[in-house]
Amino acid sequence: MVSVAPAGVVRDRKASLLDLKLKRMNELVVRLQEDLNRPRVPTSEACQSIMQYTKNTKDFLVPSVWGPMDKREDPYSPPSKGGCCSIM
């Protein structure tokens, strides 16, 4: 014996699937609108900004460009041997 679902149950399933599909599409539209509204910068302007930053910011890991750095200024230099505390 084959059981067949009543027509109302089939319609309810289709309606719930369509509602779920509509909800997902609306979420996608919202995400796409957020992407569209995100501030943009032209590539040439971004490149100029990066070049300006690298020219004006000292990089302690590239001494060939900036010359020798004072150990006190260099955050990557090994810590000094002398400590401020002694345990007895």
GROMACS .gro file of N, CA and C in nm:
model
  264
    1MET      N    1   0.082  -0.117   0.000
    1MET     CA    2   0.000   0.000   0.000
    1MET      C    3   0.088   0.125   0.000
    2VAL      N    4   0.065   0.216  -0.087
    2VAL     CA    5   0.143   0.338  -0.101
    2VAL      C    6   0.067   0.450  -0.032
    3SER      N    7   0.140   0.523   0.057
    3SER     CA    8   0.074   0.635   0.124
    3SER      C    9   0.111   0.763   0.050
    4VAL      N   10   0.014   0.845   0.034
    4VAL     CA   11   0.033   0.972  -0.036
    4VAL      C   12   0.004   1.084   0.063
    5ALA      N   13   0.093   1.183   0.065
    5ALA     CA   14   0.075   1.296   0.156
    5ALA      C   15  -0.040   1.381   0.106
    6PRO      N   16  -0.120   1.433   0.199
    6PRO     CA   17  -0.230   1.522   0.158
    6PRO      C   18  -0.176   1.646   0.087
    7ALA      N   19  -0.257   1.703   0.003
    7ALA     CA   20  -0.215   1.819  -0.078
    7ALA      C   21  -0.174   1.936   0.010
    8GLY      N   22  -0.240   1.953   0.123
    8GLY     CA   23  -0.205   2.064   0.213
    8GLY      C   24  -0.065   2.052   0.269
    9VAL      N   25  -0.020   1.931   0.299
    9VAL     CA   26   0.114   1.908   0.354
    9VAL      C   27   0.219   1.940   0.248
   10VAL      N   28   0.193   1.898   0.124
   10VAL     CA   29   0.286   1.925   0.014
   10VAL      C   30   0.299   2.075  -0.008
   11ARG      N   31   0.185   2.145  -0.007
   11ARG     CA   32   0.188   2.291  -0.024
   11ARG      C   33   0.265   2.358   0.089
   12ASP      N   34   0.245   2.310   0.212
   12ASP     CA   35   0.315   2.368   0.327
   12ASP      C   36   0.466   2.350   0.314
   13ARG      N   37   0.509   2.231   0.269
   13ARG     CA   38   0.652   2.206   0.249
   13ARG      C   39   0.709   2.298   0.143
   14LYS      N   40   0.636   2.309   0.031
   14LYS     CA   41   0.684   2.396  -0.077
   14LYS      C   42   0.691   2.540  -0.029
   15ALA      N   43   0.590   2.583   0.046
   15ALA     CA   44   0.589   2.721   0.095
   15ALA      C   45   0.705   2.744   0.191
   16SER      N   46   0.733   2.647   0.279
   16SER     CA   47   0.843   2.666   0.374
   16SER      C   48   0.978   2.666   0.300
   17LEU      N   49   0.992   2.584   0.197
   17LEU     CA   50   1.115   2.586   0.117
   17LEU      C   51   1.130   2.718   0.044
   18LEU      N   52   1.020   2.768  -0.010
   18LEU     CA   53   1.026   2.898  -0.078
   18LEU      C   54   1.058   3.010   0.019
   19ASP      N   55   1.002   3.004   0.140
   19ASP     CA   56   1.033   3.105   0.242
   19ASP      C   57   1.181   3.101   0.279
   20LEU      N   58   1.234   2.980   0.294
   20LEU     CA   59   1.376   2.965   0.326
   20LEU      C   60   1.463   3.020   0.213
   21LYS      N   61   1.425   2.992   0.090
   21LYS     CA   62   1.500   3.042  -0.025
   21LYS      C   63   1.494   3.194  -0.031
   22LEU      N   64   1.376   3.251  -0.005
   22LEU     CA   65   1.361   3.397  -0.004
   22LEU      C   66   1.446   3.459   0.105
   23LYS      N   67   1.450   3.397   0.223
   23LYS     CA   68   1.529   3.448   0.334
   23LYS      C   69   1.678   3.450   0.297
   24ARG      N   70   1.726   3.341   0.236
   24ARG     CA   71   1.866   3.335   0.194
   24ARG      C   72   1.898   3.439   0.089
   25MET      N   73   1.808   3.459  -0.006
   25MET     CA   74   1.831   3.559  -0.110
   25MET      C   75   1.836   3.699  -0.048
   26ASN      N   76   1.748   3.727   0.047
   26ASN     CA   77   1.748   3.859   0.114
   26ASN      C   78   1.879   3.880   0.191
   27GLU      N   79   1.928   3.775   0.258
   27GLU     CA   80   2.056   3.786   0.329
   27GLU      C   81   2.170   3.813   0.231
   28LEU      N   82   2.166   3.746   0.116
   28LEU     CA   83   2.268   3.769   0.014
   28LEU      C   84   2.264   3.912  -0.036
   29VAL      N   85   2.144   3.965  -0.059
   29VAL     CA   86   2.128   4.102  -0.106
   29VAL      C   87   2.186   4.200  -0.003
   30VAL      N   88   2.159   4.174   0.125
   30VAL     CA   89   2.212   4.262   0.230
   30VAL      C   90   2.365   4.260   0.230
   31ARG      N   91   2.424   4.140   0.220
   31ARG     CA   92   2.571   4.130   0.217
   31ARG      C   93   2.629   4.201   0.095
   32LEU      N   94   2.564   4.186  -0.020
   32LEU     CA   95   2.613   4.252  -0.140
   32LEU      C   96   2.601   4.404  -0.129
   33GLN      N   97   2.493   4.452  -0.066
   33GLN     CA   98   2.479   4.597  -0.045
   33GLN      C   99   2.587   4.649   0.048
   34GLU      N  100   2.621   4.571   0.152
   34GLU     CA  101   2.728   4.612   0.243
   34GLU      C  102   2.861   4.619   0.169
   35ASP      N  103   2.886   4.521   0.082
   35ASP     CA  104   3.009   4.524   0.001
   35ASP      C  105   3.012   4.646  -0.090
   36LEU      N  106   2.899   4.678  -0.148
   36LEU     CA  107   2.891   4.792  -0.239
   36LEU      C  108   2.914   4.924  -0.166
   37ASN      N  109   2.869   4.932  -0.042
   37ASN     CA  110   2.880   5.056   0.036
   37ASN      C  111   3.015   5.070   0.106
   38ARG      N  112   3.100   4.967   0.101
   38ARG     CA  113   3.231   4.973   0.165
   38ARG      C  114   3.316   5.078   0.093
   39PRO      N  115   3.386   5.162   0.171
   39PRO     CA  116   3.468   5.266   0.107
   39PRO      C  117   3.578   5.204   0.022
   40ARG      N  118   3.602   5.264  -0.091
   40ARG     CA  119   3.703   5.215  -0.185
   40ARG      C  120   3.810   5.321  -0.206
   41VAL      N  121   3.931   5.274  -0.239
   41VAL     CA  122   4.042   5.362  -0.270
   41VAL      C  123   4.100   5.315  -0.403
   42PRO      N  124   4.125   5.407  -0.494
   42PRO     CA  125   4.186   5.365  -0.621
   42PRO      C  126   4.323   5.301  -0.596
   43THR      N  127   4.359   5.206  -0.679
   43THR     CA  128   4.484   5.134  -0.663
   43THR      C  129   4.604   5.228  -0.664
   44SER      N  130   4.602   5.324  -0.752
   44SER     CA  131   4.716   5.417  -0.760
   44SER      C  132   4.732   5.495  -0.629
   45GLU      N  133   4.621   5.533  -0.569
   45GLU     CA  134   4.627   5.606  -0.441
   45GLU      C  135   4.677   5.514  -0.329
   46ALA      N  136   4.634   5.390  -0.328
   46ALA     CA  137   4.680   5.294  -0.227
   46ALA      C  138   4.830   5.270  -0.242
   47CYS      N  139   4.878   5.257  -0.366
   47CYS     CA  140   5.022   5.236  -0.390
   47CYS      C  141   5.103   5.356  -0.343
   48GLN      N  142   5.054   5.475  -0.372
   48GLN     CA  143   5.124   5.595  -0.328
   48GLN      C  144   5.131   5.600  -0.175
   49SER      N  145   5.024   5.561  -0.110
   49SER     CA  146   5.020   5.560   0.036
   49SER      C  147   5.121   5.460   0.093
   50ILE      N  148   5.129   5.342   0.033
   50ILE     CA  149   5.225   5.240   0.079
   50ILE      C  150   5.368   5.288   0.056
   51MET      N  151   5.394   5.348  -0.059
   51MET     CA  152   5.529   5.398  -0.087
   51MET      C  153   5.569   5.508   0.011
   52GLN      N  154   5.477   5.597   0.040
   52GLN     CA  155   5.504   5.705   0.135
   52GLN      C  156   5.533   5.649   0.273
   53TYR      N  157   5.456   5.549   0.315
   53TYR     CA  158   5.476   5.488   0.447
   53TYR      C  159   5.614   5.422   0.456
   54THR      N  160   5.651   5.347   0.352
   54THR     CA  161   5.780   5.277   0.358
   54THR      C  162   5.898   5.374   0.351
   55LYS      N  163   5.880   5.488   0.289
   55LYS     CA  164   5.988   5.588   0.284
   55LYS      C  165   6.004   5.659   0.417
   56ASN      N  166   5.895   5.677   0.491
   56ASN     CA  167   5.898   5.757   0.613
   56ASN      C  168   5.907   5.674   0.741
   57THR      N  169   5.892   5.543   0.734
   57THR     CA  170   5.892   5.460   0.854
   57THR      C  171   6.019   5.375   0.856
   58LYS      N  172   6.096   5.389   0.961
   58LYS     CA  173   6.220   5.312   0.973
   58LYS      C  174   6.186   5.166   0.997
   59ASP      N  175   6.259   5.080   0.927
   59ASP     CA  176   6.244   4.936   0.945
   59ASP      C  177   6.375   4.883   0.999
   60PHE      N  178   6.373   4.836   1.121
   60PHE     CA  179   6.494   4.789   1.187
   60PHE      C  180   6.547   4.659   1.126
   61LEU      N  181   6.463   4.590   1.051
   61LEU     CA  182   6.506   4.465   0.990
   61LEU      C  183   6.576   4.486   0.856
   62VAL      N  184   6.584   4.612   0.808
   62VAL     CA  185   6.651   4.642   0.681
   62VAL      C  186   6.758   4.748   0.708
   63PRO      N  187   6.867   4.711   0.774
   63PRO     CA  188   6.970   4.810   0.806
   63PRO      C  189   7.045   4.860   0.683
   64SER      N  190   7.038   4.786   0.572
   64SER     CA  191   7.107   4.832   0.452
   64SER      C  192   7.044   4.960   0.398
   65VAL      N  193   6.921   4.985   0.427
   65VAL     CA  194   6.853   5.107   0.382
   65VAL      C  195   6.868   5.218   0.484
   66TRP      N  196   6.849   5.186   0.612
   66TRP     CA  197   6.845   5.288   0.716
   66TRP      C  198   6.975   5.304   0.791
   67GLY      N  199   7.071   5.217   0.767
   67GLY     CA  200   7.197   5.226   0.839
   67GLY      C  201   7.186   5.161   0.976
   68PRO      N  202   7.298   5.159   1.049
   68PRO     CA  203   7.294   5.096   1.182
   68PRO      C  204   7.204   5.175   1.277
   69MET      N  205   7.130   5.102   1.356
   69MET     CA  206   7.037   5.165   1.451
   69MET      C  207   7.092   5.154   1.593
   70ASP      N  208   7.053   5.246   1.676
   70ASP     CA  209   7.088   5.240   1.817
   70ASP      C  210   7.011   5.123   1.879
   71LYS      N  211   7.078   5.046   1.961
   71LYS     CA  212   7.016   4.926   2.021
   71LYS      C  213   6.896   4.963   2.108
   72ARG      N  214   6.898   5.081   2.165
   72ARG     CA  215   6.786   5.122   2.249
   72ARG      C  216   6.660   5.150   2.166
   73GLU      N  217   6.677   5.189   2.040
   73GLU     CA  218   6.563   5.217   1.953
   73GLU      C  219   6.508   5.091   1.887
   74ASP      N  220   6.595   4.991   1.874
   74ASP     CA  221   6.559   4.870   1.799
   74ASP      C  222   6.478   4.773   1.886
   75PRO      N  223   6.351   4.752   1.853
   75PRO     CA  224   6.270   4.659   1.934
   75PRO      C  225   6.309   4.513   1.912
   76TYR      N  226   6.386   4.483   1.807
   76TYR     CA  227   6.424   4.346   1.775
   76TYR      C  228   6.562   4.308   1.828
   77SER      N  229   6.632   4.403   1.888
   77SER     CA  230   6.767   4.371   1.940
   77SER      C  231   6.755   4.283   2.063
   78PRO      N  232   6.857   4.199   2.086
   78PRO     CA  233   6.852   4.113   2.205
   78PRO      C  234   6.854   4.198   2.331
   79PRO      N  235   6.789   4.153   2.434
   79PRO     CA  236   6.787   4.232   2.559
   79PRO      C  237   6.926   4.237   2.621
   80SER      N  238   6.948   4.343   2.695
   80SER     CA  239   7.079   4.360   2.759
   80SER      C  240   7.097   4.253   2.865
   81LYS      N  241   7.225   4.222   2.894
   81LYS     CA  242   7.255   4.113   2.989
   81LYS      C  243   7.223   4.152   3.132
   82GLY      N  244   7.244   4.277   3.166
   82GLY     CA  245   7.222   4.319   3.304
   82GLY      C  246   7.072   4.327   3.335
   83GLY      N  247   7.038   4.279   3.451
   83GLY     CA  248   6.899   4.284   3.494
   83GLY      C  249   6.881   4.378   3.609
   84CYS      N  250   6.761   4.405   3.643
   84CYS     CA  251   6.736   4.499   3.752
   84CYS      C  252   6.706   4.425   3.882
   85CYS      N  253   6.687   4.295   3.875
   85CYS     CA  254   6.651   4.220   3.995
   85CYS      C  255   6.750   4.106   4.018
   86SER      N  256   6.773   4.073   4.142
   86SER     CA  257   6.853   3.955   4.174
   86SER      C  258   6.780   3.878   4.283
   87ILE      N  259   6.780   3.746   4.268
   87ILE     CA  260   6.712   3.662   4.363
   87ILE      C  261   6.817   3.595   4.451
   88MET      N  262   6.796   3.599   4.582
   88MET     CA  263   6.892   3.539   4.675
   88MET      C  264   6.831   3.419   4.740
   0.00000   0.00000   0.00000
